[in-house]
XYZ file of C-alpha atoms in Angstrom:
128
model
C 14.332 30.776 15.337
C 16.072 27.903 13.528
C 15.278 25.442 16.318
C 11.602 26.421 16.245
C 11.339 25.909 12.455
C 13.247 22.605 12.726
C 10.700 21.332 15.246
C 7.891 22.305 12.871
C 9.576 20.456 10.010
C 9.978 17.304 12.114
C 6.344 17.519 13.216
C 5.267 17.993 9.593
C 7.320 14.928 8.559
C 5.648 12.847 11.268
C 2.206 13.822 10.004
C 3.175 13.027 6.413
C 4.504 9.583 7.403
C 1.326 8.915 9.360
C -0.800 9.775 6.322
C 1.350 7.631 4.024
C 1.261 4.649 6.393
C -2.491 4.960 6.850
C -2.838 5.013 3.050
C -0.808 1.818 2.784
C -2.815 -0.045 5.435
C -6.248 0.999 4.140
C -6.038 -1.035 0.897
C -5.371 -4.185 2.921
C -8.661 -3.679 4.725
C -10.467 -3.152 1.420
C -9.001 -6.311 -0.096
C -9.773 -8.379 2.978
C -13.342 -7.057 3.055
C -14.034 -8.493 -0.406
C -13.728 -12.090 0.710
C -16.584 -13.489 -1.381
C -14.472 -16.391 -2.658
C -14.590 -19.759 -0.955
C -11.890 -20.269 1.662
C -8.528 -21.444 0.451
C -7.839 -25.152 1.078
C -4.724 -26.096 3.032
C -1.472 -26.517 1.062
C -2.796 -24.431 -1.834
C -1.819 -21.092 -3.321
C -4.543 -18.579 -2.483
C -5.584 -15.565 -4.487
C -4.013 -12.491 -2.806
C -6.577 -10.073 -4.270
C -9.596 -12.137 -3.154
C -11.073 -11.805 -6.640
C -13.120 -14.704 -7.979
C -14.089 -12.955 -11.211
C -12.842 -10.297 -13.583
C -15.361 -7.821 -12.145
C -14.078 -8.377 -8.626
C -10.474 -8.054 -9.814
C -11.073 -4.728 -11.579
C -13.046 -3.383 -8.626
C -10.402 -4.526 -6.159
C -7.551 -2.956 -8.148
C -9.462 0.309 -8.575
C -10.239 0.441 -4.859
C -6.592 -0.173 -3.988
C -5.358 2.506 -6.419
C -7.955 4.959 -5.128
C -7.206 4.215 -1.464
C -3.477 4.753 -1.984
C -3.608 7.593 -4.499
C -6.320 9.812 -3.063
C -4.558 10.602 0.254
C -1.360 11.262 -1.683
C -3.223 13.589 -4.067
C -4.747 15.459 -1.122
C -1.291 15.707 0.428
C 0.093 17.290 -2.766
C -2.825 19.728 -2.983
C -2.089 20.797 0.596
C 1.626 21.004 -0.236
C 0.890 23.305 -3.180
C -1.152 25.510 -0.841
C 1.833 25.637 1.498
C 4.037 26.599 -1.458
C 1.641 29.421 -2.392
C 1.692 30.764 1.150
C 5.457 30.486 1.511
C 6.118 32.112 -1.885
C 5.511 35.620 -0.492
C 5.350 37.185 -3.936
C 8.390 35.444 -5.425
C 7.453 34.733 -9.044
C 9.571 31.568 -9.379
C 8.085 30.019 -6.250
C 4.574 30.953 -7.380
C 5.232 29.216 -10.727
C 6.410 26.123 -8.839
C 3.312 26.221 -6.631
C 1.027 26.577 -9.658
C 2.738 23.680 -11.406
C 2.445 21.511 -8.279
C -1.238 22.372 -7.924
C -1.925 21.683 -11.605
C -0.285 18.251 -11.495
C -2.014 17.396 -8.222
C -5.396 18.175 -9.789
C -4.494 16.181 -12.919
C -3.479 13.214 -10.740
C -6.737 13.434 -8.790
C -8.713 13.553 -12.043
C -6.870 10.469 -13.310
C -7.679 8.624 -10.080
C -11.339 9.548 -10.312
C -11.382 8.621 -13.999
C -9.890 5.199 -13.226
C -12.562 4.632 -10.596
C -15.308 5.635 -13.055
C -13.869 3.373 -15.762
C -13.707 0.451 -13.310
C -17.346 0.948 -12.314
C -18.276 1.207 -16.002
C -16.473 -2.057 -16.798
C -18.143 -3.750 -13.842
C -21.617 -2.556 -14.860
C -21.026 -3.606 -18.467
C -19.830 -7.058 -17.456
C -22.763 -7.541 -15.086
C -25.294 -6.555 -17.742
C -24.058 -9.217 -20.173
């Protein structure tokens, strides 16, 4: 019984690390895809965010935060569901699961709000 649950825990940890690593690699693809700046000359310090303007910088930062934070928020929502299922009627564990779910939803709302604010700043700057 203990060996079987230990194998499940190790498998669960592997999936979590895969999700975290995929979330860390995805922002690099987003940043590299926004290469609208001229190429960097040799022997010069290049812009790591590939942002030639304030609009591009804000958009790039919001995309990076969203690409990293959203998979983590989904992971915590799933974790809170696991906590609800494993509580089995224990009031303290249900309180912990509710608190985890509440903070996961608040974190997701903050991420979405940051994305909306970034798009609003970009649209305002472009309209000027």
